[in-house]
XYZ file of C-alpha atoms in Angstrom:
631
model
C 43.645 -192.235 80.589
C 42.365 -194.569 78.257
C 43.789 -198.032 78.473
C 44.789 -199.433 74.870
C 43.420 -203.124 74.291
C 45.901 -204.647 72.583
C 44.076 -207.383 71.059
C 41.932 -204.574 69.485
C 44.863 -202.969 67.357
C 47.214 -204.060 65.010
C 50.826 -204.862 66.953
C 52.293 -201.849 65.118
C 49.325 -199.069 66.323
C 50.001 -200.511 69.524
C 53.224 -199.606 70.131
C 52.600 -196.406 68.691
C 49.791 -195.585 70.684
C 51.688 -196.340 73.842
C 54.585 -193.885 72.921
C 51.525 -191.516 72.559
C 50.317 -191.843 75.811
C 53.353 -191.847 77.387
C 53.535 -188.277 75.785
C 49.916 -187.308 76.764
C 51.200 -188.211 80.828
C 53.926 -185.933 80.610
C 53.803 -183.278 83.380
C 55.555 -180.717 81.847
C 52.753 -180.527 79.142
C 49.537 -178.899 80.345
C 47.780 -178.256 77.335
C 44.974 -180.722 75.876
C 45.927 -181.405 72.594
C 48.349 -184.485 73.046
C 45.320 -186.279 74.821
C 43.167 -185.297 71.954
C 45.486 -186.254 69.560
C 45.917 -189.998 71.924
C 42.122 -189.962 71.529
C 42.001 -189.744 67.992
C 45.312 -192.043 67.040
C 43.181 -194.494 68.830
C 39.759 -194.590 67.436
C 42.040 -194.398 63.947
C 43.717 -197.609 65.174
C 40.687 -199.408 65.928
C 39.024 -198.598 63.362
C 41.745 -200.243 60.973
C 41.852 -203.292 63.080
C 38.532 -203.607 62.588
C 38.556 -202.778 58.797
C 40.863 -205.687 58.885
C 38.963 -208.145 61.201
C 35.880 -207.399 58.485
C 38.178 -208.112 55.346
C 40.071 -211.266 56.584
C 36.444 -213.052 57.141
C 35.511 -211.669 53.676
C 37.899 -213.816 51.958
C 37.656 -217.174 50.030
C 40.358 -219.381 52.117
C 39.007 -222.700 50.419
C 42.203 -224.452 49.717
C 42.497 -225.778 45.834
C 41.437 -229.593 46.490
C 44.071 -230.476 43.714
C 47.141 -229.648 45.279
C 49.073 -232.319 47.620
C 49.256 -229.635 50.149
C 45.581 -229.499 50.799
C 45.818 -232.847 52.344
C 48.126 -231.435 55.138
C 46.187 -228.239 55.773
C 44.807 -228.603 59.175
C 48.516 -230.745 59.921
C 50.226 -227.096 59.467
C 47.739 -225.006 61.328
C 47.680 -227.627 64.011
C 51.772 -227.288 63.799
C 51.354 -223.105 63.465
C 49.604 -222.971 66.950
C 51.832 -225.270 68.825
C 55.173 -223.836 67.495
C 56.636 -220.347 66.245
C 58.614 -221.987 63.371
C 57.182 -224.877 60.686
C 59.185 -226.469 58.210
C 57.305 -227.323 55.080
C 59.094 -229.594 52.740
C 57.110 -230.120 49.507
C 58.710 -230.970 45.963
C 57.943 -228.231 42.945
C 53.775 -228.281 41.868
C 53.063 -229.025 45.571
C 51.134 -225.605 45.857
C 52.501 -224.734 49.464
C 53.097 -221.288 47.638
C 50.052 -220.135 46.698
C 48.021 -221.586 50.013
C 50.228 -221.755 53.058
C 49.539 -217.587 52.730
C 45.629 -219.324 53.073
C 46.305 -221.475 55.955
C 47.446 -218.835 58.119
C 44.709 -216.720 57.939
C 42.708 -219.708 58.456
C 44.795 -219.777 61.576
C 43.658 -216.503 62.343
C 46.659 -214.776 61.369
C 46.992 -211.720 59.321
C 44.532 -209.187 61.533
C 46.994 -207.837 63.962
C 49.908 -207.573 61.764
C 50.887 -208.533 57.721
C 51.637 -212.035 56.387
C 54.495 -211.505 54.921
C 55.528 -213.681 52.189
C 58.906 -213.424 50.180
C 60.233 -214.772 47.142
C 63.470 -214.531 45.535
C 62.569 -212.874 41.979
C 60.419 -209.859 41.485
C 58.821 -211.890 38.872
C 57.541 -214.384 40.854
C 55.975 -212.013 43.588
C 54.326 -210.299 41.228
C 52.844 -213.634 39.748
C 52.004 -214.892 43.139
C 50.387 -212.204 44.279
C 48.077 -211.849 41.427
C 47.165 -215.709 41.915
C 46.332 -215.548 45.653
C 44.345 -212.439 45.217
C 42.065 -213.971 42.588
C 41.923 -217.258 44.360
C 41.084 -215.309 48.103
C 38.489 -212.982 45.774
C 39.686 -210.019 46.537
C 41.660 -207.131 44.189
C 45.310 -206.703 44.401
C 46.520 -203.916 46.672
C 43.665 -204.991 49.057
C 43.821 -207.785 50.530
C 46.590 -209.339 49.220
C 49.485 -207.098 48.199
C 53.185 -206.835 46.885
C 55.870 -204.854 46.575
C 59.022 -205.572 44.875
C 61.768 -202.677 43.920
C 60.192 -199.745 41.789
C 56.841 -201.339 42.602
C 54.431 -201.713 45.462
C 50.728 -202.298 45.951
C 50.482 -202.622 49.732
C 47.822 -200.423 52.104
C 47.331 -200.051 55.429
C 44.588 -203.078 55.257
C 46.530 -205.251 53.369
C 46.652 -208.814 54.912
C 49.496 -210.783 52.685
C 52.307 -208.571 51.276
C 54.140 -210.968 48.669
C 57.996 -208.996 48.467
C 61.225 -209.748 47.237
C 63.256 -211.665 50.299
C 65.718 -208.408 49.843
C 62.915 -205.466 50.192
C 62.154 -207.402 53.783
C 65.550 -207.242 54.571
C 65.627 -202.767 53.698
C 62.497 -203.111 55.954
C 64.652 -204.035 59.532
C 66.131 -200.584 59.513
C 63.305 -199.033 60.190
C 61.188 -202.162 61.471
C 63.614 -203.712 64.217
C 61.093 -206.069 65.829
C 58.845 -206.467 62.483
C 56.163 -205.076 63.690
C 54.055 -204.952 61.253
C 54.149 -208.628 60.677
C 51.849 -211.285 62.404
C 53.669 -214.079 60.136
C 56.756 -214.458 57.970
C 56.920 -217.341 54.862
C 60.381 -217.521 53.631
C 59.581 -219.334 50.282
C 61.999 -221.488 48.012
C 64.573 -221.258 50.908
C 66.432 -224.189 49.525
C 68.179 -221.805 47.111
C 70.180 -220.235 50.027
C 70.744 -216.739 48.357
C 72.468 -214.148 50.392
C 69.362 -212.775 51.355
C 67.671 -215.618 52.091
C 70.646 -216.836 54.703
C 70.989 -212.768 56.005
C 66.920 -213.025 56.790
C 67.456 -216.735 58.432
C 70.128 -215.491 60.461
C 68.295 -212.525 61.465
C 64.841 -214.161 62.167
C 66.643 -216.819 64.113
C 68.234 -214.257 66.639
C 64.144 -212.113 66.670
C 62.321 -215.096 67.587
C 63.353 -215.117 70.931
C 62.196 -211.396 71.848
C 58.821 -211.959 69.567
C 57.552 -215.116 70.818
C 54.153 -214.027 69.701
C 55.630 -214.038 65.577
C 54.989 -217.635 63.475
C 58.040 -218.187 60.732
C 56.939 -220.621 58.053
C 60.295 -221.798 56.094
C 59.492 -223.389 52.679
C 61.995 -225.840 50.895
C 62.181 -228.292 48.017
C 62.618 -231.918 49.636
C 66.019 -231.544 50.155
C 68.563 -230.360 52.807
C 65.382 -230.044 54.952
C 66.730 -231.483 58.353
C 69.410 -228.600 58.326
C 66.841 -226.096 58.607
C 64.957 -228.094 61.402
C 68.274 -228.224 63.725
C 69.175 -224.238 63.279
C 65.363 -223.754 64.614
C 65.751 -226.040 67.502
C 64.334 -229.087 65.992
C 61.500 -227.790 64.257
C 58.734 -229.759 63.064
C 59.132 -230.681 59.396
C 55.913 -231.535 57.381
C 56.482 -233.428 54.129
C 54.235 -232.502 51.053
C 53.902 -234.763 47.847
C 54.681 -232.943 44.425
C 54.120 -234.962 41.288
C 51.201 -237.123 40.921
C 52.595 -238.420 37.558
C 55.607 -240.289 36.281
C 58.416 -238.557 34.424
C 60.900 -240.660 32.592
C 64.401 -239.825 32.372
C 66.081 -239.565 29.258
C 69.906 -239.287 28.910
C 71.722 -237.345 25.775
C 75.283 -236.759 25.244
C 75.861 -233.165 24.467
C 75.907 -232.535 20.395
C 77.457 -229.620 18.745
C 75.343 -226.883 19.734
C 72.684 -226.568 22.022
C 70.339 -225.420 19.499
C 70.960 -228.776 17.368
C 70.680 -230.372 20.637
C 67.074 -228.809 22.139
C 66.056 -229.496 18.109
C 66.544 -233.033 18.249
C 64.761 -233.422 21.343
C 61.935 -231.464 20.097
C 61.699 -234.211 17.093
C 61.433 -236.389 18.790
C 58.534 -234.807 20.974
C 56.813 -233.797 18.244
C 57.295 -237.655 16.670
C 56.211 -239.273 19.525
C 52.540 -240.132 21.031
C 49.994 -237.280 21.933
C 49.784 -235.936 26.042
C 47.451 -234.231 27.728
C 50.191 -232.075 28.640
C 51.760 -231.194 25.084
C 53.774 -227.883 26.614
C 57.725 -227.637 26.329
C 60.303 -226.046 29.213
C 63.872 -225.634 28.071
C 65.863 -224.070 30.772
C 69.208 -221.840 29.221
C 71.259 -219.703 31.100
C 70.861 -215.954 29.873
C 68.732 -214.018 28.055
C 71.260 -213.923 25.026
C 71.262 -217.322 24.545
C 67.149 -217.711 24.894
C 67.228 -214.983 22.240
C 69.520 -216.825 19.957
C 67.840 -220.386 20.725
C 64.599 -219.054 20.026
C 66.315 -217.536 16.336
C 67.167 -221.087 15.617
C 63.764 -223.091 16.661
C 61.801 -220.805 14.539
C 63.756 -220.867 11.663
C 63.932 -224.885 12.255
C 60.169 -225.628 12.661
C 58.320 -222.015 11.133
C 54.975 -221.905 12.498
C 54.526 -225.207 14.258
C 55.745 -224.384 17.626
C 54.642 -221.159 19.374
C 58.271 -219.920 21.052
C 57.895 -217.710 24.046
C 60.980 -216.378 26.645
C 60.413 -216.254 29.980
C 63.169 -214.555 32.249
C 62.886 -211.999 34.989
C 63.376 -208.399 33.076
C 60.643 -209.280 30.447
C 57.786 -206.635 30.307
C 54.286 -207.883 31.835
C 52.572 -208.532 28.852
C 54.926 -211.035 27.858
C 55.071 -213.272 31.045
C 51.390 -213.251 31.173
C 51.281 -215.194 27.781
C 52.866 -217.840 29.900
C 50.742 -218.259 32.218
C 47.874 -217.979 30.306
C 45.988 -221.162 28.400
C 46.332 -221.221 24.810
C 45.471 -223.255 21.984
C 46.870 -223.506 18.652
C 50.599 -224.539 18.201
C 52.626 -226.844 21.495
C 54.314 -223.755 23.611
C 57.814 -224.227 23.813
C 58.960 -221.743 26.485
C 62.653 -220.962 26.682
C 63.149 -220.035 30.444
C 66.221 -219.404 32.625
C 66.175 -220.810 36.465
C 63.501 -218.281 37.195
C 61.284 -220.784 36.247
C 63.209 -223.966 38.410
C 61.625 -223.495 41.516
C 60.331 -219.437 41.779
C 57.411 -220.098 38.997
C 54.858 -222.546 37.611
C 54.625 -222.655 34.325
C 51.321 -224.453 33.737
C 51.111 -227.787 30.899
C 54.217 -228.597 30.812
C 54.770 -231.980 29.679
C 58.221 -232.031 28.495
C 61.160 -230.640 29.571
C 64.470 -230.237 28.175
C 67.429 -229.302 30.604
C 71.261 -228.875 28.676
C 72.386 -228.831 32.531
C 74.263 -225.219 33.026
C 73.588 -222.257 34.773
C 74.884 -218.770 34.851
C 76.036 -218.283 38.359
C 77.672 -215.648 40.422
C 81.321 -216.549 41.658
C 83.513 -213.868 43.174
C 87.377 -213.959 42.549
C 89.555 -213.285 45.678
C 92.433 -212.613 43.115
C 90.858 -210.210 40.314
C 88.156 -208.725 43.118
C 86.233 -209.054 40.287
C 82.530 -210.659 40.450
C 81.376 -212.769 37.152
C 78.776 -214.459 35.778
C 80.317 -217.835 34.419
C 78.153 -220.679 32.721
C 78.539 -223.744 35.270
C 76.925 -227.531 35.305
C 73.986 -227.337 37.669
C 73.926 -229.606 40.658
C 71.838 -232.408 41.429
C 69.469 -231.160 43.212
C 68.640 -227.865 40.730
C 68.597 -231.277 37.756
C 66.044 -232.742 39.878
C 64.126 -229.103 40.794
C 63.816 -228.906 36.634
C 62.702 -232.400 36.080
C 59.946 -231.716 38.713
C 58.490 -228.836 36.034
C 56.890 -231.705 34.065
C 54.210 -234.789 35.302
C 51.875 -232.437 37.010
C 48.882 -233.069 34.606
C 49.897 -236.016 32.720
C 53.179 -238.021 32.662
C 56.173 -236.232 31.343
C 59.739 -236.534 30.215
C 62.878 -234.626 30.743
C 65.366 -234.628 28.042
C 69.288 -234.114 29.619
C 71.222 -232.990 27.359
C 74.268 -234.758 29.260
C 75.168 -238.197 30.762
C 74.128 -240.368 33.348
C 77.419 -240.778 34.576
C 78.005 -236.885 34.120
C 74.616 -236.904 36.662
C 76.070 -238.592 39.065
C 79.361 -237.058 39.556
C 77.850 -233.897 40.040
C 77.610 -232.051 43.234
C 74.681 -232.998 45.011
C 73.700 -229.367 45.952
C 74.707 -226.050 44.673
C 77.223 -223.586 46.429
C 75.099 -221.206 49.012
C 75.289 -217.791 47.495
C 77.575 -216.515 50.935
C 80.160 -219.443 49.715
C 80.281 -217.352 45.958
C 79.946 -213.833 46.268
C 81.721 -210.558 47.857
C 80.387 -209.892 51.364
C 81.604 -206.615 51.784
C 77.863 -205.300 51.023
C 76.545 -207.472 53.927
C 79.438 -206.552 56.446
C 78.146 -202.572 55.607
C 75.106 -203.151 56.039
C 75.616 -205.626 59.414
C 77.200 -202.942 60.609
C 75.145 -200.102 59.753
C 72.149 -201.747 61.421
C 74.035 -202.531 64.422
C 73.788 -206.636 64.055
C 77.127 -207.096 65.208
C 80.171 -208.250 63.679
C 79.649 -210.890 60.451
C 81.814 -213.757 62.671
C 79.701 -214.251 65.447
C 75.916 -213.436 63.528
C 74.081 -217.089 63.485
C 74.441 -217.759 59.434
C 72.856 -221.022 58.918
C 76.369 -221.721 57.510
C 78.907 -219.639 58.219
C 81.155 -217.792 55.594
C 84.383 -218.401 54.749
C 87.170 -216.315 57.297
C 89.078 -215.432 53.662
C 85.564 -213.934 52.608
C 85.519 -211.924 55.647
C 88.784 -210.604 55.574
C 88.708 -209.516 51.972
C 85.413 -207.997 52.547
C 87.209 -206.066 55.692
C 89.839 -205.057 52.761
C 87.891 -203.675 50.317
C 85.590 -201.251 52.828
C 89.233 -200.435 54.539
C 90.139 -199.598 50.778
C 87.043 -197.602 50.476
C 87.544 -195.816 53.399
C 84.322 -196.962 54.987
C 85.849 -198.673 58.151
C 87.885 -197.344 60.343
C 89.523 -199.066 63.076
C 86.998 -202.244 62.229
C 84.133 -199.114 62.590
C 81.661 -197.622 60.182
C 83.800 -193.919 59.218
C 81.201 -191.282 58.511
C 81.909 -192.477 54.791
C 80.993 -195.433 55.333
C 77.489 -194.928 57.613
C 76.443 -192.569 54.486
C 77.543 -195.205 51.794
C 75.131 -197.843 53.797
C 72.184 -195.953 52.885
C 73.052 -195.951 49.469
C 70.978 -198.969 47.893
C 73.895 -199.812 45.406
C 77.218 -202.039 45.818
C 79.941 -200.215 48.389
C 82.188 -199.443 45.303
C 78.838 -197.028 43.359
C 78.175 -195.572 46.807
C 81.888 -194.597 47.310
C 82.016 -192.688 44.433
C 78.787 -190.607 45.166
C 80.747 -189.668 48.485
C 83.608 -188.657 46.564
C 81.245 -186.468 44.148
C 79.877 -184.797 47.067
C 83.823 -183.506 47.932
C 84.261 -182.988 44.521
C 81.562 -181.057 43.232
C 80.565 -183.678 41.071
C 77.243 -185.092 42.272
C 74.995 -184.849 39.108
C 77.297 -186.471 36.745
C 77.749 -189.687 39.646
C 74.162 -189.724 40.000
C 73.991 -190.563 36.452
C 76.824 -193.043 36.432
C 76.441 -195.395 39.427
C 72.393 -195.758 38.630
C 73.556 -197.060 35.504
C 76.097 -198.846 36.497
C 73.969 -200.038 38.874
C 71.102 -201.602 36.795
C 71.790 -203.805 33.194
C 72.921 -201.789 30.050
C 70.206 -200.478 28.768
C 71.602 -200.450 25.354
C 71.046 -203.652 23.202
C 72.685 -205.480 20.375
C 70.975 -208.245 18.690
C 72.676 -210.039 16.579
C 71.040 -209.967 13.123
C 71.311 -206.389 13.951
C 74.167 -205.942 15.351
C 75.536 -203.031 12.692
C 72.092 -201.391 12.895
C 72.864 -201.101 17.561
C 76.081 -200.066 17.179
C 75.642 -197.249 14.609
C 72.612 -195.911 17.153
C 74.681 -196.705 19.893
C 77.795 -194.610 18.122
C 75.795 -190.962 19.126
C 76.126 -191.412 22.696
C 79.881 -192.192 22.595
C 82.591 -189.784 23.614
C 86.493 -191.209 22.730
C 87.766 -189.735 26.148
C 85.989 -192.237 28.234
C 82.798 -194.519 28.494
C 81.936 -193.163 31.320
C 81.057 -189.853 29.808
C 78.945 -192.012 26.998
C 76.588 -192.599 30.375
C 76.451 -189.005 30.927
C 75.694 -188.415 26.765
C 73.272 -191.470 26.850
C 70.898 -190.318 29.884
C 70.978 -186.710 28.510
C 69.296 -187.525 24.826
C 67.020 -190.241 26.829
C 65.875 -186.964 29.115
C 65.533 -184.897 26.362
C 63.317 -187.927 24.666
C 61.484 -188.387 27.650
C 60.442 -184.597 27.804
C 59.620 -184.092 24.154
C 57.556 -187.442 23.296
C 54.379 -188.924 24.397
C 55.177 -192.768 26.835
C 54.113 -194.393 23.768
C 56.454 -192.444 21.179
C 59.352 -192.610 23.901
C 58.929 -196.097 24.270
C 59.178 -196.823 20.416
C 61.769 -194.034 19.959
C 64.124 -196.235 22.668
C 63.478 -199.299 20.549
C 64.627 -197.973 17.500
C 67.682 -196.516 18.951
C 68.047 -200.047 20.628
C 67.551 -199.292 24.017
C 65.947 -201.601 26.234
C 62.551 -199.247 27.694
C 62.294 -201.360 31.216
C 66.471 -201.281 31.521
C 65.882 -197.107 31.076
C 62.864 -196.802 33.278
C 64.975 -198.820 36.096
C 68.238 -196.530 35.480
C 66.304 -193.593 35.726
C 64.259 -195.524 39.297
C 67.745 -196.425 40.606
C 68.876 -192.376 39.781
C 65.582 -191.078 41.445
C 66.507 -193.346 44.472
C 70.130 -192.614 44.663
C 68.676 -188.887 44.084
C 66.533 -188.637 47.381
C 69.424 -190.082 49.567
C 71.542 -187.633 48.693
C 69.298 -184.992 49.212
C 68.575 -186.559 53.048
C 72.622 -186.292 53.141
C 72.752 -182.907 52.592
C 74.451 -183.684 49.320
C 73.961 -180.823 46.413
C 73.830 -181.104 43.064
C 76.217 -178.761 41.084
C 74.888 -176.397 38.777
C 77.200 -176.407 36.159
C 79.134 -179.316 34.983
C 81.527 -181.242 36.488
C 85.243 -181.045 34.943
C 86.426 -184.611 33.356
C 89.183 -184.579 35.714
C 86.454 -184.412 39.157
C 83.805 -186.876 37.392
C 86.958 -189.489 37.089
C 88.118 -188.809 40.157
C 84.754 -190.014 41.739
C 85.011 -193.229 40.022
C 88.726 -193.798 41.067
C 87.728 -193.422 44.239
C 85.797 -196.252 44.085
C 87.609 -198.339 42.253
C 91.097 -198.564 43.348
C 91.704 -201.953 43.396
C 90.492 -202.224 39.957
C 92.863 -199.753 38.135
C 94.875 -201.419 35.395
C 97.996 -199.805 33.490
C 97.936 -200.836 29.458
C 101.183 -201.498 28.304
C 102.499 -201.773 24.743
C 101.801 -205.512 24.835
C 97.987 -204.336 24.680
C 97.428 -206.331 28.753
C 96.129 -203.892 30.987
C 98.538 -204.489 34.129
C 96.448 -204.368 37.166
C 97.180 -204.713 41.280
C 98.975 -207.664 42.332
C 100.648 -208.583 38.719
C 97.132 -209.200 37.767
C 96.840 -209.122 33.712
């Protein structure tokens, strides 16, 4: 029998190939086609390794001499061959993004297995992706790849997959050991989101059965020594950000922040001439970058070019971004996808009102919201760092000094804000053990933990501190426990189409828009889809004409037909993604749909189901009266 040279296949073929062979060497099996089939798995296997051998020495790995991390470039390989986790501390603009991908396959990496390099925002994968594949030379979906959710362009040769932090995490169910990863870059890892903390955790525990797999953590220049301890004192290398001064300057918050951000920009526009003549304002939501933008360009007309950048706008717009321009100074009104996920290039200025629209969870309602909060230090320092890159800079606050300084110095880890009865599901699920004893970087709070417990008990997904059969179907369900409880309850109740509909769009951002010049114009489109009974049957009215659209019209016509009927067109193509999704695990679960429709009485039923904690009597005060004595 043929032995397999494992330094000749990729790590994944090789473990496949020896679960081949140990077929092919059964005695029970006298026939010659599982050794011909070996044969030809392996030649197959080789032949990609080499394919990828060929394509990683094809590539342009120069390192952009401009960026501070170039300087340390052979420090971090040097650090890359001596240990299996580096620590690379660099301040915003430092480049570590776009070349530490370059510096491991200088290292040699990326033949036998993926780089794989995550980022919080779909946005910003995207973006980086495209960047390192024209800087390497080499078209995206080849070499370098990426795959966020509803998208992927990743093959079998690919050599740096750029993902979402959360699509790695879907990949450990069926990728244990990672496998098909040489090298993992958690990027921006200073903004300890729940995934970022769940893939820590879960990395920390792998590293000791794959001593052969390199982890490069990447952080803004703070909190760094915390992620040196949890890896056993790994090394930390320090890169330099700004080569250029940015001055400071201190407002007191005005009446709006429209008046506010139109002062400032008076005062930019007033002042001497910089290389770097572009504006960031950072706002919280896409409402208020909408309404912001309203006021600038009825406040200045033509002489600023206004663009939004946030994470749901269509590709055509965030290219404008990053694209050079002449003509009018950019001002570009961003939320705190562009803080530390993005460069936006020439910015000179920035203007930061100091709030954020942050997830907090509330024990008491067991509600999740989306309140406006002060930023921390820290995130006021990651915004200032946007400007000075090309020239000097200044960043407007729109708030104190003294307001600065009694701030928190870093913000609230996502697993100190938010329910965790996803993450206990899905712990359990992929057989991680219990949430109290997994190595968190910082553990969560014992009241989290017990009202996560609650809920699943609640949703009849645990029982007796076990996944139920409930609850082991509801983990495959890519939506929040509550959604996925109601699809099982659809499947009892003969209801399945109709809760497909539902939790996708429950699941993803109304589709449906209201501007607010327009705001009469949205809700009289809006007023077809509604049924008095209930708004969850609008859902069910709403996806039926947007089918019916879809079938009848050209993508262009459907496209513009959903904008004049104020309907967001990405919002609708990710409902229908999140259905299609939602669709196919059913189907694995043996779930049907019903052929005729669903009574009102079974469809609510479903949602109950999923929602008990949540139901609310109205009395004749007009409060709703919920659990608990909670109004």
């Amino acid at each position: 029998m043929t032995e397999i040279d494992a330094a000749a296949v990729t790590r994944r073929d090789f473990y496949r190939l020896r679960r081949l062979r140990n077929r092919v060497q059964r005695p029970d099996d006298a026939s010659d086609a599982p050794a011909q089939a070996f044969a030809a798995a392996l030649e197959d296997a080789q032949a990609l390794f080499e394919l990828r051998t060929r394509q990683l020495s094809g590539l342009d790995l120069e390192l952009q001499a401009e960026l501070p991390v170039t300087a340390h470039g052979d420090e971090i390989a040097a650090a890359l061959q001596q240990h299996q986790v580096v620590i690379v501390a660099g301040e915003t603009g430092s480049g570590k993004t776009t070349q530490l991908p370059k510096i491991c396959m200088q290292a040699g990496l990326g033949a036998r297995g993926m780089i794989g390099h995550t980022q919080p925002r779909r946005l910003a994968a995207r973006t980086v992706a495209r960047r390192i594949a024209s800087e390497t030379g080499t078209d995206l979906g080849e070499g370098v790849g990426y795959a966020v959710r509803f998208a992927e362009q990743v093959q079998d040769h690919t050599l740096l997959k750029v993902m979402t932090d959360g699509l790695l995490l879907t990949e450990i169910r069926q990728d244990r050991y990672l496998n098909d990863y040489d090298a993992i870059i958690i990027d921006e890892a200073h903004e300890r989101s729940l995934n970022i903390d769940f893939l820590l955790g879960f990395l920390h525990s792998l590293l000791t059965r794959r001593r052969d797999l390199k982890l490069i953590v990447t952080s803004a220049t703070i909190d760094v020594q915390r992620f040196s301890s949890y890896f056993q004192d790994a090394p930390v290398i320090a890169v330099g950000g700004r080569s250029f001064p940015v001055e400071v300057k201190y407002r007191g918050a005005g009446e709006s922040t429209s008046e506010d951000i139109i002062a400032a920009l008076d005062e930019i526009e007033r002042g001497p001439q910089s290389r770097a003549r572009d504006v960031l304002v950072f706002l919280p939501g896409e409402r208020d970058i909408f309404n912001v933008a309203k006021d600038l360009r009825r406040a200045f007309n033509q002489r600023f070019n206004i663009l939004p950048l946030y994470a749901r706008l269509s590709f055509a717009e965030q290219q404008k971004i990053f694209q050079p321009a002449g003509g009018p100074r950019r001002v570009v009104l961003a939320t705190n996808v562009a803080e530390t996920s993005l460069t936006v290039p020439n910015i000179g200025y920035v203007i930061d009102p100091g709030v954020v629209r942050i997830n907090r969870y509330s024990y008491r309602s067991k509600l999740q919201r989306l309140p406006v909060e002060p930023i921390s230090q820290a995130s006021a320092e990651q915004r200032k760092g946007r400007c000075g890159r090309v020239a000097p800079g200044v960043c407007f606050r729109l708030y104190e000094e003294q307001d600065f300084l009694s701030r928190p110095e870093f913000t609230d880890p996502e697993i100190h804000r938010v329910n965790l009865a996803s993450v206990v599901l899905q712990m359990l699920a992929f057989k991680l053990g219990r949430i109290q004893t997994f190595p968190f970087i910082e553990p969560p709070d014992p009241r989290a933990v017990r009202d996560a417990h609650t809920l699943l008990q609640e949703l009849h997904a645990l029982q007796d501190g076990r996944l139920s059969a409930a609850g082991r179907q509801m983990a495959r369900m890519p939506v929040d426990p509550r959604l996925a409880r109601m699809l099982v309850e659809a499947h009892r109740q003969g209801a399945v189409r109709e809760i497909l509909i539902i939790a996708a769009g429950l699941a993803v951002q109304d589709p449906r828009e209201r501007p607010i010049q327009k705001a009469q114009a949205a809700d009289e489109a809006h007023a077809q889809f509604a049924d008095p009974r209930s708004d969850f049957n609008t859902w069910l009215n709403m996806w039926q004409w947007v089918e019916e659209q879809r079938l009848q019209l050209t993508r262009n016509r459907f496209t513009r037909t959903l904008q004049k009927q104020f309907l967001n067109p990405q919002r609708v193509r990710e409902w229908r993604e999140v259905h299609r999704q939602l669709r196919l695990v059913c189907r694995d679960l043996g779930y049907r749909e019903n052929d005729s429709a669903a009574s009102y009485e079974a469809v609510h039923a479903c949602i109950i189901a999923g929602s008990l904690s949540l139901i609310a009597r109205h009395d004749e005060r007009g409060l709703y009266l919920g659990a608990r004595n909670l109004k």
